[in-house]
XYZ file of C-alpha atoms in Angstrom:
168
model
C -21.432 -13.621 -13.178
C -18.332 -11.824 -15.075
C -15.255 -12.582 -13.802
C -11.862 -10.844 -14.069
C -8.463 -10.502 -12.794
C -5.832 -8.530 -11.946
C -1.854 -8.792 -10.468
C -0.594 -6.070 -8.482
C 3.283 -5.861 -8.306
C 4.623 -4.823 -4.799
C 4.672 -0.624 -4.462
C 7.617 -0.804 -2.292
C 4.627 -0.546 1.172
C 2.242 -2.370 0.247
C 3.578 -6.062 -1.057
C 0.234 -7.706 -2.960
C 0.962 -11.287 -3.681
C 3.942 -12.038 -5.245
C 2.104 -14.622 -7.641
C -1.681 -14.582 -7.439
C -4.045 -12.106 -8.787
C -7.307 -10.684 -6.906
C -10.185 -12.079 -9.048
C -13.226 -9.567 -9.248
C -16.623 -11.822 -9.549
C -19.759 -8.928 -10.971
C -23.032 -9.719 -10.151
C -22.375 -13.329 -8.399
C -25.653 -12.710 -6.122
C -28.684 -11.310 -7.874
C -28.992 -7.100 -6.560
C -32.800 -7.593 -6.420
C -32.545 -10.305 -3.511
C -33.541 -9.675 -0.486
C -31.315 -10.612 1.352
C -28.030 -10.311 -0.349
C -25.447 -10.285 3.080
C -27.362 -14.106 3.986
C -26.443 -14.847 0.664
C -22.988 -14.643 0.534
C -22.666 -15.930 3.919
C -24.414 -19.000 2.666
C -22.613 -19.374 -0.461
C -19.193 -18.625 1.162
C -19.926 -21.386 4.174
C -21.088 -23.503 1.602
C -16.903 -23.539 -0.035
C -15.479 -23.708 3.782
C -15.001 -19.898 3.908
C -15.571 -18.643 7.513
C -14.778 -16.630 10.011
C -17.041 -14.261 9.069
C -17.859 -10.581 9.871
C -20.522 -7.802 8.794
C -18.763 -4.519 8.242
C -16.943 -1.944 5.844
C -14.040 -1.386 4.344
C -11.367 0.617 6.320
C -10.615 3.874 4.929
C -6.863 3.432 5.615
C -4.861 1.134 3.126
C -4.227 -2.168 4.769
C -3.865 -6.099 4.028
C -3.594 -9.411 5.548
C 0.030 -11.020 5.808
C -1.324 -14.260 6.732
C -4.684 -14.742 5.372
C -6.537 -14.750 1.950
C -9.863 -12.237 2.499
C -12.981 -12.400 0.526
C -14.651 -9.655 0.405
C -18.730 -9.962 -0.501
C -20.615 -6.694 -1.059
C -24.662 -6.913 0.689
C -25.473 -3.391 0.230
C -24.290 0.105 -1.246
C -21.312 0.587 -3.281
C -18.015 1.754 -3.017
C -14.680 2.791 -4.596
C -12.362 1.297 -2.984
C -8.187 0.920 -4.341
C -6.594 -2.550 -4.363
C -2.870 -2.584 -4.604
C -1.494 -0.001 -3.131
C -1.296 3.921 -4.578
C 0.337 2.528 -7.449
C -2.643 -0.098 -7.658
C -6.365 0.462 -8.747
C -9.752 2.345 -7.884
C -12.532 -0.158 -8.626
C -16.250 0.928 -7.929
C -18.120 -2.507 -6.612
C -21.522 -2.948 -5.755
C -24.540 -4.141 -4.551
C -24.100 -8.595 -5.366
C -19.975 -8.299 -6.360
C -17.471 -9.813 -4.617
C -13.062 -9.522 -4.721
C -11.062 -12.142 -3.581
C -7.522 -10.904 -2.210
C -4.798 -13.275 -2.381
C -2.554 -12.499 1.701
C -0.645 -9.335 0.992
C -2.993 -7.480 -1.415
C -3.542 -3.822 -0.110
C -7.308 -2.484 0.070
C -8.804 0.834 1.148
C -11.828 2.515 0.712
C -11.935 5.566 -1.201
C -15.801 6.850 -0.942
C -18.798 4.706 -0.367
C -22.523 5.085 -0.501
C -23.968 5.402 3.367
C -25.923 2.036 3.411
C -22.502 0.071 2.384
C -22.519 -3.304 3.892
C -19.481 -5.530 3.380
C -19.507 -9.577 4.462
C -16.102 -10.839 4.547
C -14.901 -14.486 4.695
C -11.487 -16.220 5.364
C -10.261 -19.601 4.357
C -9.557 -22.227 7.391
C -6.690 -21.099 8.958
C -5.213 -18.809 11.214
C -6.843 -15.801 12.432
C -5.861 -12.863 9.610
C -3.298 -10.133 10.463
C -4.261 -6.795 10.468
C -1.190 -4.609 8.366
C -1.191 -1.025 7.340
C 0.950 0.704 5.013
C 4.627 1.857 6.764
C 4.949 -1.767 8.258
C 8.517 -2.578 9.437
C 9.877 -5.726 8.873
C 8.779 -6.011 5.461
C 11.301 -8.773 4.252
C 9.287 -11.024 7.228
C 5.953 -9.865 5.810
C 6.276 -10.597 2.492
C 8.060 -13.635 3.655
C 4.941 -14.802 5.237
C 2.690 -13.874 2.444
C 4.658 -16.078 0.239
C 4.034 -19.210 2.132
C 0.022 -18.956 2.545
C -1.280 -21.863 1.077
C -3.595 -21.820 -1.985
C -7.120 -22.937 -0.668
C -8.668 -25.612 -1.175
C -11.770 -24.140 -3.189
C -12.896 -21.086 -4.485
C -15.164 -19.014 -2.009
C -17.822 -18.235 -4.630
C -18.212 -21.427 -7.256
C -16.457 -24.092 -5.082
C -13.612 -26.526 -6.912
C -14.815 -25.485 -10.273
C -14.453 -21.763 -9.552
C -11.642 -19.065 -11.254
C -9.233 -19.741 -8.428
C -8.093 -22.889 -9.341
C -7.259 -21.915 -12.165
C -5.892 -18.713 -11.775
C -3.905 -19.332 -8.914
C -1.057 -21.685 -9.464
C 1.009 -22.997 -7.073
C-alpha cells in the first residue's frame, strides 16, 4: 500500500480542513479479489468506521461539515477533484481508498460505468450533506474546526498514517 498526502487551503466555497490533510492509500485491497466492496467494509468495521453505504461519487462538488468520510473504491475508476476548483483531479481505482478530513470538497469528474464506491464514517453524528455556494460559511467552517480527530485510522487501525498525520 503507498500512501500519500495532501492539504487543501480553503478556495473561498469550498473550506477543506483547516489543519488535516486527505491521505490517499494505493492499492490497500488487492484489485484481483473478488470481492473488493466486502473488503473494505470488513476492514473499515474492523477500525470502528460505519455507517456505511454502496454508491458513487456525486458529480456536483460537495463535503461534509460535520463528519470525516472515507471513501473505499470496489470497482471501476474515476477522476474525481478534492479541494475545491482550486484543488486537485486524482484518478483512483479499483482497491484505493481517500480519507477526507470534515470540510474537504469532492466531486466526480468522469468515471468508468461499473464504478462502485463504499464509504465509511467515524462514530458520530450523521454527516452533513454541503455543496458549493453554502451560506453561513463562518458557521461551517466553524463546525469543521471542532470535529474531533478519530480514534483510529479506517484502513491500518492505531498504527495507520492518520495518527500521525493528523495532529491535534
Amino acid at each position: 500500500m503507498k500512501v500519500s498526502s495532501i492539504l487543501f487551503t480553503d478556495d473561498g466555497d469550498v473550506p477543506n480542513h483547516p489543519r488535516w490533510p486527505m491521505i490517499i492509500y494505493q492499492g490497500v485491497i488487492d484489485a484481483r479479489e473478488m470481492d473488493v466492496a466486502s473488503a473494505f467494509e470488513t476492514l473499515f468495521a474492523r477500525h470502528g468506521w460505519g455507517n456505511g453505504w454502496r454508491n458513487g461519487i456525486f458529480a456536483f462538488p460537495h463535503y461534509h461539515s460535520n463528519a470525516h468520510e472515507v471513501l473505499g473504491i470496489a470497482a471501476g475508476e474515476a477522476v474525481v477533484r478534492f479541494g475545491g476548483v482550486s484543488g486537485r483531479e486524482l484518478k483512483v481505482a479499483k482497491g484505493d481508498a481517500v480519507l477526507l478530513p470534515a470540510g474537504t470538497g469532492h466531486q466526480r469528474l468522469s468515471a468508468s460505468a461499473d464504478l462502485l464506491v463504499i464509504g465509511a464514517y467515524p462514530p458520530g453524528p450523521r454527516c452533513d450533506l454541503k455543496r458549493a455556494g453554502e451560506s453561513e460559511k463562518a458557521l461551517i467552517r466553524e463546525r469543521i474546526r471542532h470535529v474531533e480527530k478519530p480514534g483510529s485510522d479506517p484502513l491500518a487501525g492505531n498504527a495507520g498514517p492518520l495518527i500521525s498525520l493528523w495532529e491535534a
